[in-house]
PDB file of C-alpha atoms and ligand atoms in Angstrom:
ATOM      1  CA  UNK A   1      18.799  -0.369  16.615  1.00 46.00           C
ATOM      2  CA  UNK A   2      16.288  -0.245  19.483  1.00 48.00           C
ATOM      3  CA  UNK A   3      15.053   3.176  20.606  1.00 51.00           C
ATOM      4  CA  UNK A   4      14.855   1.974  24.252  1.00 62.00           C
ATOM      5  CA  UNK A   5      11.127   2.670  24.320  1.00 80.00           C
ATOM      6  CA  UNK A   6      11.590   6.358  23.643  1.00 93.00           C
ATOM      7  CA  UNK A   7       8.344   7.682  22.116  1.00 97.00           C
ATOM      8  CA  UNK A   8       9.691  10.194  19.587  1.00 98.00           C
ATOM      9  CA  UNK A   9       6.217  11.429  18.607  1.00 98.00           C
ATOM     10  CA  UNK A  10       5.288  12.153  22.193  1.00 98.00           C
ATOM     11  CA  UNK A  11       8.566  14.043  22.767  1.00 98.00           C
ATOM     12  CA  UNK A  12       8.148  16.033  19.521  1.00 98.00           C
ATOM     13  CA  UNK A  13       4.574  16.960  20.539  1.00 98.00           C
ATOM     14  CA  UNK A  14       5.868  17.999  23.871  1.00 98.00           C
ATOM     15  CA  UNK A  15       8.536  20.255  22.340  1.00 98.00           C
ATOM     16  CA  UNK A  16       5.978  21.830  19.908  1.00 97.00           C
ATOM     17  CA  UNK A  17       3.645  22.556  22.815  1.00 97.00           C
ATOM     18  CA  UNK A  18       6.368  23.917  25.107  1.00 96.00           C
ATOM     19  CA  UNK A  19       7.400  26.508  22.557  1.00 95.00           C
ATOM     20  CA  UNK A  20       3.999  27.199  20.955  1.00 88.00           C
ATOM     21  CA  UNK A  21       3.090  30.174  23.114  1.00 83.00           C
ATOM     22  CA  UNK A  22       6.543  31.398  24.043  1.00 87.00           C
ATOM     23  CA  UNK A  23       7.621  34.767  22.521  1.00 84.00           C
ATOM     24  CA  UNK A  24       9.989  34.148  19.594  1.00 85.00           C
ATOM     25  CA  UNK A  25      13.456  35.671  19.901  1.00 91.00           C
ATOM     26  CA  UNK A  26      15.689  36.482  16.923  1.00 96.00           C
ATOM     27  CA  UNK A  27      15.194  38.129  13.517  1.00 96.00           C
ATOM     28  CA  UNK A  28      14.328  36.663  10.099  1.00 96.00           C
ATOM     29  CA  UNK A  29      17.347  37.078   7.724  1.00 96.00           C
ATOM     30  CA  UNK A  30      16.844  40.240   5.659  1.00 95.00           C
ATOM     31  CA  UNK A  31      20.196  40.617   3.865  1.00 95.00           C
ATOM     32  CA  UNK A  32      18.782  38.262   1.193  1.00 95.00           C
ATOM     33  CA  UNK A  33      15.590  40.251   0.300  1.00 96.00           C
ATOM     34  CA  UNK A  34      13.507  37.171  -0.608  1.00 95.00           C
ATOM     35  CA  UNK A  35      14.171  35.513   2.748  1.00 96.00           C
ATOM     36  CA  UNK A  36      12.778  38.586   4.575  1.00 97.00           C
ATOM     37  CA  UNK A  37       9.370  37.696   3.156  1.00 96.00           C
ATOM     38  CA  UNK A  38       9.087  34.348   4.987  1.00 97.00           C
ATOM     39  CA  UNK A  39       6.670  34.475   7.939  1.00 97.00           C
ATOM     40  CA  UNK A  40       8.493  34.433  11.296  1.00 96.00           C
ATOM     41  CA  UNK A  41       6.022  32.123  12.941  1.00 95.00           C
ATOM     42  CA  UNK A  42       6.708  29.086  10.676  1.00 97.00           C
ATOM     43  CA  UNK A  43       7.744  26.211  12.936  1.00 97.00           C
ATOM     44  CA  UNK A  44       8.046  22.516  12.195  1.00 98.00           C
ATOM     45  CA  UNK A  45      10.178  19.504  13.069  1.00 98.00           C
ATOM     46  CA  UNK A  46      10.720  16.076  11.462  1.00 98.00           C
ATOM     47  CA  UNK A  47      12.629  13.114  12.815  1.00 98.00           C
ATOM     48  CA  UNK A  48      13.438  10.070  10.655  1.00 98.00           C
ATOM     49  CA  UNK A  49      14.921   7.115  12.517  1.00 97.00           C
ATOM     50  CA  UNK A  50      16.960   4.186  11.390  1.00 97.00           C
ATOM     51  CA  UNK A  51      13.923   1.853  11.801  1.00 96.00           C
ATOM     52  CA  UNK A  52      12.341   3.854   8.904  1.00 96.00           C
ATOM     53  CA  UNK A  53       9.793   5.653  11.091  1.00 97.00           C
ATOM     54  CA  UNK A  54       8.830   9.283  10.638  1.00 98.00           C
ATOM     55  CA  UNK A  55       7.796  11.634  13.381  1.00 98.00           C
ATOM     56  CA  UNK A  56       6.856  15.301  12.966  1.00 98.00           C
ATOM     57  CA  UNK A  57       4.805  18.346  13.968  1.00 98.00           C
ATOM     58  CA  UNK A  58       3.922  21.790  12.558  1.00 98.00           C
ATOM     59  CA  UNK A  59       5.180  23.065   9.199  1.00 98.00           C
ATOM     60  CA  UNK A  60       7.458  20.099   8.692  1.00 98.00           C
ATOM     61  CA  UNK A  61       6.227  19.501   5.147  1.00 98.00           C
ATOM     62  CA  UNK A  62       6.648  23.050   3.839  1.00 98.00           C
ATOM     63  CA  UNK A  63       9.678  23.719   1.743  1.00 98.00           C
ATOM     64  CA  UNK A  64      12.074  26.563   2.700  1.00 98.00           C
ATOM     65  CA  UNK A  65      15.430  27.868   1.541  1.00 98.00           C
ATOM     66  CA  UNK A  66      18.106  25.475   2.817  1.00 98.00           C
ATOM     67  CA  UNK A  67      20.938  28.038   2.418  1.00 98.00           C
ATOM     68  CA  UNK A  68      24.133  26.871   4.179  1.00 98.00           C
ATOM     69  CA  UNK A  69      22.720  23.414   4.882  1.00 98.00           C
ATOM     70  CA  UNK A  70      23.543  22.837   1.206  1.00 98.00           C
ATOM     71  CA  UNK A  71      27.268  22.980   2.094  1.00 98.00           C
ATOM     72  CA  UNK A  72      27.009  19.474   3.522  1.00 98.00           C
ATOM     73  CA  UNK A  73      25.742  18.189   0.179  1.00 98.00           C
ATOM     74  CA  UNK A  74      28.398  19.972  -1.894  1.00 98.00           C
ATOM     75  CA  UNK A  75      31.156  18.828   0.489  1.00 98.00           C
ATOM     76  CA  UNK A  76      29.839  15.234   0.143  1.00 98.00           C
ATOM     77  CA  UNK A  77      29.969  15.473  -3.673  1.00 98.00           C
ATOM     78  CA  UNK A  78      33.428  17.109  -3.701  1.00 98.00           C
ATOM     79  CA  UNK A  79      34.821  14.359  -1.379  1.00 98.00           C
ATOM     80  CA  UNK A  80      33.431  11.735  -3.749  1.00 96.00           C
ATOM     81  CA  UNK A  81      34.952  13.440  -6.762  1.00 97.00           C
ATOM     82  CA  UNK A  82      38.453  14.514  -5.641  1.00 97.00           C
ATOM     83  CA  UNK A  83      38.987  12.575  -2.402  1.00 95.00           C
ATOM     84  CA  UNK A  84      41.700  13.689  -0.010  1.00 95.00           C
ATOM     85  CA  UNK A  85      43.125  16.203  -2.495  1.00 97.00           C
ATOM     86  CA  UNK A  86      40.408  18.509  -1.253  1.00 98.00           C
ATOM     87  CA  UNK A  87      42.247  19.093   2.001  1.00 98.00           C
ATOM     88  CA  UNK A  88      45.135  20.764   0.157  1.00 98.00           C
ATOM     89  CA  UNK A  89      42.733  23.596  -0.571  1.00 98.00           C
ATOM     90  CA  UNK A  90      40.505  23.845   2.525  1.00 98.00           C
ATOM     91  CA  UNK A  91      41.183  23.172   6.229  1.00 98.00           C
ATOM     92  CA  UNK A  92      39.317  21.263   8.897  1.00 98.00           C
ATOM     93  CA  UNK A  93      39.550  23.567  11.851  1.00 97.00           C
ATOM     94  CA  UNK A  94      36.705  25.647  13.426  1.00 97.00           C
ATOM     95  CA  UNK A  95      37.124  29.309  12.562  1.00 95.00           C
ATOM     96  CA  UNK A  96      35.539  30.899  15.607  1.00 93.00           C
ATOM     97  CA  UNK A  97      34.454  33.674  13.264  1.00 94.00           C
ATOM     98  CA  UNK A  98      31.115  34.502  11.566  1.00 94.00           C
ATOM     99  CA  UNK A  99      30.113  32.437   8.488  1.00 95.00           C
ATOM    100  CA  UNK A 100      30.871  35.262   6.072  1.00 94.00           C
ATOM    101  CA  UNK A 101      34.159  36.482   7.572  1.00 95.00           C
ATOM    102  CA  UNK A 102      37.079  37.305   5.213  1.00 95.00           C
ATOM    103  CA  UNK A 103      39.663  38.198   7.829  1.00 95.00           C
ATOM    104  CA  UNK A 104      41.468  34.871   8.366  1.00 96.00           C
ATOM    105  CA  UNK A 105      42.108  34.348   4.685  1.00 97.00           C
ATOM    106  CA  UNK A 106      44.834  36.965   4.676  1.00 96.00           C
ATOM    107  CA  UNK A 107      47.049  35.251   7.265  1.00 96.00           C
ATOM    108  CA  UNK A 108      46.084  31.759   6.040  1.00 97.00           C
ATOM    109  CA  UNK A 109      47.233  32.404   2.435  1.00 97.00           C
ATOM    110  CA  UNK A 110      43.756  31.968   1.017  1.00 98.00           C
ATOM    111  CA  UNK A 111      43.124  28.504   2.534  1.00 98.00           C
ATOM    112  CA  UNK A 112      39.724  28.696   4.308  1.00 98.00           C
ATOM    113  CA  UNK A 113      39.620  27.198   7.794  1.00 98.00           C
ATOM    114  CA  UNK A 114      36.872  24.654   6.930  1.00 98.00           C
ATOM    115  CA  UNK A 115      34.323  23.739   4.233  1.00 98.00           C
ATOM    116  CA  UNK A 116      31.248  25.091   6.095  1.00 97.00           C
ATOM    117  CA  UNK A 117      32.194  28.768   6.356  1.00 97.00           C
ATOM    118  CA  UNK A 118      31.409  30.650   3.194  1.00 98.00           C
ATOM    119  CA  UNK A 119      35.042  30.853   2.019  1.00 98.00           C
ATOM    120  CA  UNK A 120      35.461  27.079   2.310  1.00 98.00           C
ATOM    121  CA  UNK A 121      32.115  26.465   0.574  1.00 98.00           C
ATOM    122  CA  UNK A 122      33.323  28.661  -2.336  1.00 98.00           C
ATOM    123  CA  UNK A 123      36.378  26.481  -2.758  1.00 98.00           C
ATOM    124  CA  UNK A 124      34.167  23.370  -2.639  1.00 98.00           C
ATOM    125  CA  UNK A 125      31.889  24.992  -5.251  1.00 98.00           C
ATOM    126  CA  UNK A 126      34.928  25.699  -7.432  1.00 98.00           C
ATOM    127  CA  UNK A 127      35.916  21.993  -7.227  1.00 98.00           C
ATOM    128  CA  UNK A 128      32.464  20.977  -8.423  1.00 98.00           C
ATOM    129  CA  UNK A 129      32.461  23.567 -11.266  1.00 98.00           C
ATOM    130  CA  UNK A 130      35.804  22.106 -12.380  1.00 98.00           C
ATOM    131  CA  UNK A 131      34.719  18.486 -12.165  1.00 98.00           C
ATOM    132  CA  UNK A 132      31.245  18.473 -13.646  1.00 98.00           C
ATOM    133  CA  UNK A 133      30.102  19.707 -17.087  1.00 98.00           C
ATOM    134  CA  UNK A 134      26.846  20.760 -15.447  1.00 98.00           C
ATOM    135  CA  UNK A 135      27.520  21.067 -11.730  1.00 98.00           C
ATOM    136  CA  UNK A 136      24.065  22.359 -10.884  1.00 98.00           C
ATOM    137  CA  UNK A 137      22.479  19.310 -12.513  1.00 98.00           C
ATOM    138  CA  UNK A 138      24.992  17.055 -10.737  1.00 98.00           C
ATOM    139  CA  UNK A 139      24.033  18.496  -7.347  1.00 98.00           C
ATOM    140  CA  UNK A 140      20.297  18.038  -8.004  1.00 98.00           C
ATOM    141  CA  UNK A 141      20.940  14.490  -9.358  1.00 98.00           C
ATOM    142  CA  UNK A 142      22.804  13.638  -6.090  1.00 97.00           C
ATOM    143  CA  UNK A 143      19.876  14.950  -4.006  1.00 98.00           C
ATOM    144  CA  UNK A 144      17.281  13.182  -6.174  1.00 97.00           C
ATOM    145  CA  UNK A 145      19.222   9.917  -5.786  1.00 95.00           C
ATOM    146  CA  UNK A 146      19.648  10.032  -2.001  1.00 95.00           C
ATOM    147  CA  UNK A 147      16.036  11.122  -1.326  1.00 95.00           C
ATOM    148  CA  UNK A 148      14.255   9.382  -4.194  1.00 94.00           C
ATOM    149  CA  UNK A 149      12.390  12.657  -4.764  1.00 97.00           C
ATOM    150  CA  UNK A 150      12.950  14.342  -8.138  1.00 98.00           C
ATOM    151  CA  UNK A 151      10.848  17.385  -7.238  1.00 98.00           C
ATOM    152  CA  UNK A 152      13.699  18.896  -5.163  1.00 98.00           C
ATOM    153  CA  UNK A 153      14.882  21.951  -7.033  1.00 98.00           C
ATOM    154  CA  UNK A 154      16.552  25.386  -6.959  1.00 98.00           C
ATOM    155  CA  UNK A 155      14.501  28.473  -6.290  1.00 98.00           C
ATOM    156  CA  UNK A 156      15.739  30.849  -9.025  1.00 98.00           C
ATOM    157  CA  UNK A 157      14.062  33.864  -7.429  1.00 98.00           C
ATOM    158  CA  UNK A 158      15.997  33.316  -4.160  1.00 98.00           C
ATOM    159  CA  UNK A 159      19.226  32.716  -6.079  1.00 98.00           C
ATOM    160  CA  UNK A 160      18.757  35.980  -8.016  1.00 98.00           C
ATOM    161  CA  UNK A 161      17.899  37.825  -4.814  1.00 97.00           C
ATOM    162  CA  UNK A 162      21.052  36.681  -3.082  1.00 97.00           C
ATOM    163  CA  UNK A 163      23.135  37.595  -6.140  1.00 97.00           C
ATOM    164  CA  UNK A 164      21.628  41.075  -6.245  1.00 96.00           C
ATOM    165  CA  UNK A 165      23.088  41.789  -2.734  1.00 95.00           C
ATOM    166  CA  UNK A 166      26.057  39.412  -2.826  1.00 96.00           C
ATOM    167  CA  UNK A 167      28.846  41.991  -2.554  1.00 97.00           C
ATOM    168  CA  UNK A 168      30.632  40.226   0.316  1.00 97.00           C
ATOM    169  CA  UNK A 169      30.566  36.826  -1.438  1.00 98.00           C
ATOM    170  CA  UNK A 170      31.865  38.463  -4.610  1.00 98.00           C
ATOM    171  CA  UNK A 171      34.673  39.976  -2.564  1.00 98.00           C
ATOM    172  CA  UNK A 172      35.415  36.615  -1.014  1.00 98.00           C
ATOM    173  CA  UNK A 173      35.714  34.666  -4.307  1.00 98.00           C
ATOM    174  CA  UNK A 174      37.830  37.409  -5.823  1.00 98.00           C
ATOM    175  CA  UNK A 175      40.086  37.369  -2.764  1.00 98.00           C
ATOM    176  CA  UNK A 176      40.397  33.536  -2.885  1.00 98.00           C
ATOM    177  CA  UNK A 177      41.188  33.800  -6.551  1.00 98.00           C
ATOM    178  CA  UNK A 178      43.993  36.296  -5.854  1.00 98.00           C
ATOM    179  CA  UNK A 179      45.649  33.507  -3.779  1.00 98.00           C
ATOM    180  CA  UNK A 180      45.240  31.019  -6.600  1.00 98.00           C
ATOM    181  CA  UNK A 181      42.593  28.952  -4.716  1.00 98.00           C
ATOM    182  CA  UNK A 182      39.826  29.390  -7.296  1.00 98.00           C
ATOM    183  CA  UNK A 183      40.263  27.815 -10.783  1.00 98.00           C
ATOM    184  CA  UNK A 184      37.145  29.011 -12.469  1.00 98.00           C
ATOM    185  CA  UNK A 185      35.607  32.375 -13.147  1.00 98.00           C
ATOM    186  CA  UNK A 186      34.224  34.261 -10.145  1.00 98.00           C
ATOM    187  CA  UNK A 187      30.863  34.473 -11.901  1.00 98.00           C
ATOM    188  CA  UNK A 188      30.695  30.699 -12.483  1.00 98.00           C
ATOM    189  CA  UNK A 189      31.553  29.793  -8.924  1.00 98.00           C
ATOM    190  CA  UNK A 190      29.056  32.265  -7.471  1.00 98.00           C
ATOM    191  CA  UNK A 191      26.308  31.274  -9.823  1.00 98.00           C
ATOM    192  CA  UNK A 192      26.697  27.695  -8.561  1.00 98.00           C
ATOM    193  CA  UNK A 193      26.933  28.838  -4.928  1.00 98.00           C
ATOM    194  CA  UNK A 194      23.866  31.023  -5.012  1.00 98.00           C
ATOM    195  CA  UNK A 195      21.906  28.227  -6.672  1.00 98.00           C
ATOM    196  CA  UNK A 196      22.973  25.592  -4.065  1.00 98.00           C
ATOM    197  CA  UNK A 197      21.899  27.940  -1.280  1.00 98.00           C
ATOM    198  CA  UNK A 198      18.487  28.490  -2.967  1.00 98.00           C
ATOM    199  CA  UNK A 199      17.487  24.858  -2.938  1.00 98.00           C
ATOM    200  CA  UNK A 200      14.012  24.421  -1.391  1.00 98.00           C
ATOM    201  CA  UNK A 201      13.449  21.470   0.918  1.00 98.00           C
ATOM    202  CA  UNK A 202      11.151  20.677   3.825  1.00 98.00           C
ATOM    203  CA  UNK A 203      12.162  19.330   7.244  1.00 98.00           C
ATOM    204  CA  UNK A 204      10.924  15.939   5.949  1.00 98.00           C
ATOM    205  CA  UNK A 205      13.104  16.150   2.792  1.00 98.00           C
ATOM    206  CA  UNK A 206      16.164  17.200   4.776  1.00 98.00           C
ATOM    207  CA  UNK A 207      15.824  14.401   7.352  1.00 98.00           C
ATOM    208  CA  UNK A 208      15.307  11.959   4.476  1.00 98.00           C
ATOM    209  CA  UNK A 209      18.536  13.226   2.792  1.00 98.00           C
ATOM    210  CA  UNK A 210      20.606  13.395   5.982  1.00 98.00           C
ATOM    211  CA  UNK A 211      19.732   9.872   7.056  1.00 98.00           C
ATOM    212  CA  UNK A 212      22.762   8.729   4.981  1.00 97.00           C
ATOM    213  CA  UNK A 213      25.003  10.460   7.550  1.00 98.00           C
ATOM    214  CA  UNK A 214      23.403   8.323  10.298  1.00 98.00           C
ATOM    215  CA  UNK A 215      23.528   5.181   8.168  1.00 97.00           C
ATOM    216  CA  UNK A 216      27.156   4.823   7.093  1.00 95.00           C
ATOM    217  CA  UNK A 217      26.582   6.550   3.769  1.00 97.00           C
ATOM    218  CA  UNK A 218      23.632   4.355   2.611  1.00 96.00           C
ATOM    219  CA  UNK A 219      20.081   5.293   1.878  1.00 92.00           C
ATOM    220  CA  UNK A 220      17.435   3.492   3.932  1.00 92.00           C
ATOM    221  CA  UNK A 221      16.629   0.004   2.802  1.00 89.00           C
ATOM    222  CA  UNK A 222      19.454  -0.178   0.299  1.00 90.00           C
ATOM    223  CA  UNK A 223      22.993  -1.496   0.339  1.00 88.00           C
ATOM    224  CA  UNK A 224      24.145   1.105  -2.100  1.00 91.00           C
ATOM    225  CA  UNK A 225      26.962   3.174  -0.516  1.00 93.00           C
ATOM    226  CA  UNK A 226      26.793   6.810  -1.608  1.00 96.00           C
ATOM    227  CA  UNK A 227      29.583   7.723   0.763  1.00 97.00           C
ATOM    228  CA  UNK A 228      32.070   5.543   2.547  1.00 97.00           C
ATOM    229  CA  UNK A 229      32.048   5.138   6.351  1.00 96.00           C
ATOM    230  CA  UNK A 230      35.261   7.124   6.455  1.00 97.00           C
ATOM    231  CA  UNK A 231      33.755   9.938   4.442  1.00 97.00           C
ATOM    232  CA  UNK A 232      30.639  10.001   6.645  1.00 98.00           C
ATOM    233  CA  UNK A 233      32.803  10.109   9.809  1.00 98.00           C
ATOM    234  CA  UNK A 234      34.660  13.156   8.426  1.00 98.00           C
ATOM    235  CA  UNK A 235      31.508  14.994   7.244  1.00 98.00           C
ATOM    236  CA  UNK A 236      29.876  14.471  10.639  1.00 98.00           C
ATOM    237  CA  UNK A 237      33.062  15.511  12.494  1.00 98.00           C
ATOM    238  CA  UNK A 238      33.140  18.754  10.519  1.00 98.00           C
ATOM    239  CA  UNK A 239      29.436  19.384  11.316  1.00 98.00           C
ATOM    240  CA  UNK A 240      30.207  18.851  14.991  1.00 98.00           C
ATOM    241  CA  UNK A 241      33.153  21.248  15.067  1.00 98.00           C
ATOM    242  CA  UNK A 242      32.285  23.825  12.324  1.00 97.00           C
ATOM    243  CA  UNK A 243      28.548  23.472  11.481  1.00 97.00           C
ATOM    244  CA  UNK A 244      27.497  26.525  13.461  1.00 96.00           C
ATOM    245  CA  UNK A 245      30.514  28.842  12.842  1.00 93.00           C
ATOM    246  CA  UNK A 246      31.291  30.838  15.955  1.00 95.00           C
ATOM    247  CA  UNK A 247      28.458  29.074  17.758  1.00 96.00           C
ATOM    248  CA  UNK A 248      29.734  25.523  17.108  1.00 97.00           C
ATOM    249  CA  UNK A 249      30.809  25.175  20.751  1.00 97.00           C
ATOM    250  CA  UNK A 250      27.450  26.359  22.028  1.00 97.00           C
ATOM    251  CA  UNK A 251      25.576  23.912  19.762  1.00 98.00           C
ATOM    252  CA  UNK A 252      27.772  21.025  20.967  1.00 98.00           C
ATOM    253  CA  UNK A 253      27.293  22.119  24.541  1.00 98.00           C
ATOM    254  CA  UNK A 254      23.512  22.497  24.348  1.00 98.00           C
ATOM    255  CA  UNK A 255      22.527  19.794  21.822  1.00 98.00           C
ATOM    256  CA  UNK A 256      25.516  17.422  21.512  1.00 98.00           C
ATOM    257  CA  UNK A 257      24.973  16.286  17.926  1.00 98.00           C
ATOM    258  CA  UNK A 258      26.680  17.043  14.612  1.00 98.00           C
ATOM    259  CA  UNK A 259      24.481  19.507  12.725  1.00 98.00           C
ATOM    260  CA  UNK A 260      24.303  22.227  10.146  1.00 98.00           C
ATOM    261  CA  UNK A 261      22.303  25.445  10.046  1.00 98.00           C
ATOM    262  CA  UNK A 262      21.209  27.771   7.341  1.00 98.00           C
ATOM    263  CA  UNK A 263      19.986  31.427   7.376  1.00 98.00           C
ATOM    264  CA  UNK A 264      16.623  30.223   6.057  1.00 98.00           C
ATOM    265  CA  UNK A 265      16.079  29.111   9.657  1.00 98.00           C
ATOM    266  CA  UNK A 266      16.652  25.379   9.135  1.00 98.00           C
ATOM    267  CA  UNK A 267      18.843  23.176  11.254  1.00 98.00           C
ATOM    268  CA  UNK A 268      19.567  19.491  10.581  1.00 98.00           C
ATOM    269  CA  UNK A 269      21.234  17.315  13.228  1.00 98.00           C
ATOM    270  CA  UNK A 270      22.364  13.730  12.969  1.00 98.00           C
ATOM    271  CA  UNK A 271      22.578  11.064  15.611  1.00 98.00           C
ATOM    272  CA  UNK A 272      24.975   8.549  13.978  1.00 95.00           C
ATOM    273  CA  UNK A 273      23.262   5.120  14.400  1.00 90.00           C
ATOM    274  CA  UNK A 274      19.868   6.557  15.472  1.00 97.00           C
ATOM    275  CA  UNK A 275      18.267   9.312  13.438  1.00 98.00           C
ATOM    276  CA  UNK A 276      18.353  12.538  11.349  1.00 98.00           C
ATOM    277  CA  UNK A 277      16.216  15.405  12.620  1.00 98.00           C
ATOM    278  CA  UNK A 278      15.358  18.770  11.064  1.00 98.00           C
ATOM    279  CA  UNK A 279      13.737  21.805  12.616  1.00 98.00           C
ATOM    280  CA  UNK A 280      12.658  25.011  10.926  1.00 98.00           C
ATOM    281  CA  UNK A 281      11.966  28.372  12.476  1.00 98.00           C
ATOM    282  CA  UNK A 282      13.057  31.499  10.505  1.00 98.00           C
ATOM    283  CA  UNK A 283      14.080  33.963  13.270  1.00 97.00           C
ATOM    284  CA  UNK A 284      17.835  33.835  13.740  1.00 97.00           C
ATOM    285  CA  UNK A 285      19.977  34.556  16.753  1.00 96.00           C
ATOM    286  CA  UNK A 286      22.886  37.080  16.406  1.00 95.00           C
ATOM    287  CA  UNK A 287      25.219  34.292  15.137  1.00 94.00           C
ATOM    288  CA  UNK A 288      22.839  33.503  12.209  1.00 94.00           C
ATOM    289  CA  UNK A 289      21.438  30.265  13.595  1.00 96.00           C
ATOM    290  CA  UNK A 290      17.721  29.569  14.175  1.00 98.00           C
ATOM    291  CA  UNK A 291      17.004  30.571  17.802  1.00 97.00           C
ATOM    292  CA  UNK A 292      14.015  28.303  18.267  1.00 98.00           C
ATOM    293  CA  UNK A 293      15.646  25.578  16.248  1.00 98.00           C
ATOM    294  CA  UNK A 294      18.608  25.359  18.635  1.00 98.00           C
ATOM    295  CA  UNK A 295      16.254  25.425  21.678  1.00 98.00           C
ATOM    296  CA  UNK A 296      14.041  22.662  20.174  1.00 98.00           C
ATOM    297  CA  UNK A 297      17.048  20.398  19.504  1.00 98.00           C
ATOM    298  CA  UNK A 298      18.336  21.015  23.039  1.00 98.00           C
ATOM    299  CA  UNK A 299      14.968  19.768  24.342  1.00 98.00           C
ATOM    300  CA  UNK A 300      15.072  16.740  22.004  1.00 98.00           C
ATOM    301  CA  UNK A 301      18.482  15.505  23.185  1.00 98.00           C
ATOM    302  CA  UNK A 302      17.616  16.303  26.838  1.00 98.00           C
ATOM    303  CA  UNK A 303      14.258  14.536  26.745  1.00 98.00           C
ATOM    304  CA  UNK A 304      15.495  11.471  24.826  1.00 97.00           C
ATOM    305  CA  UNK A 305      18.963  11.262  26.360  1.00 96.00           C
ATOM    306  CA  UNK A 306      20.238  10.745  22.829  1.00 97.00           C
ATOM    307  CA  UNK A 307      23.204  12.890  22.164  1.00 97.00           C
ATOM    308  CA  UNK A 308      26.587  11.612  21.071  1.00 96.00           C
ATOM    309  CA  UNK A 309      28.087  12.490  24.447  1.00 95.00           C
TER     310      UNK A 309
HETATM  311  O1  DON B   1      26.237  33.123   1.619  1.00 86.20           O
HETATM  312  C1  DON B   1      25.331  33.470   2.254  1.00 86.20           C
HETATM  313  O2  DON B   1      25.280  34.476   2.873  1.00 86.20           O
HETATM  314  C2  DON B   1      24.056  32.575   2.306  1.00 86.20           C
HETATM  315  N1  DON B   1      23.754  32.016   0.984  1.00 86.20           N
HETATM  316  C3  DON B   1      24.214  31.372   3.191  1.00 86.20           C
HETATM  317  C4  DON B   1      24.548  31.741   4.585  1.00 86.20           C
HETATM  318  C5  DON B   1      24.077  30.776   5.614  1.00 86.20           C
HETATM  319  O3  DON B   1      23.122  30.132   5.506  1.00 86.20           O
HETATM  320  C6  DON B   1      24.850  30.879   6.865  1.00 86.20           C
HETATM  321  N2  DON B   1      24.292  30.003   7.817  1.00 86.20           N
HETATM  322  N3  DON B   1      23.779  30.037   8.884  1.00 86.20           N
END
């Protein structure tokens, strides 16, 4: 794939410089106490293209809490393990509601709208707890395999911190269980969920992992198919329509790529057939997505002309 003479490094430098001195809008997440400690001025970006080239600036090698970005990895594993049966328990429609909303579950008989809102991610977590003897080890093994980096790990302090204030997520899993859409104990599902959210990865690590979603399910330089083309199409489609909760329309409108955010301030976006790109800036907008991250990706697709639209 040619990049039509687009100089990604020059464009990334330009983005970094454009935003360097601008006042930062948004607030660092504080409902998970450990996340509140992360300095608000962290800022980095890493782009990995399908020619195997890396481009970056700023704090792109520093690991941070990936939070909801982990939902793309758990969905990938669940799709591998149970296939289309998954869609009997979770939908594929945007919710138009905040990531942690419980309200739609009542009218929808406990079937979450999609796998990227918390309710859907809890059902996906339940599927993994049911299908692996050690689901946490299986998730790490998947990440180690697709990145080739065995140092990627959970942050137990962040997991414990989220658990200590996790009243809403406890309510959610109990509520799902009352509809019969959770097989395992509430504690086991949440232990897995809090750990998946606590995984520490850098922008570089995340772009390296997400390149499989730009490369038909294969890692770079290998023919081994971790996910089928059909699975990748669906995972990307869900990122496009549901990856930013009640801001999915805005992200599509401004950036025009499938992507996924986390309350640690990370956003990963994928250009199928071109690149995976990650940006990290902790202050979040009112919808829980990195404010500077969204602005930076808007500049990337505007300056390169590479969106999917
Ligand atoms: O469940 C939670 O509240 C967090 N562990 C994850 C939320 C999150 O990252 C939402 N995304 N923007």
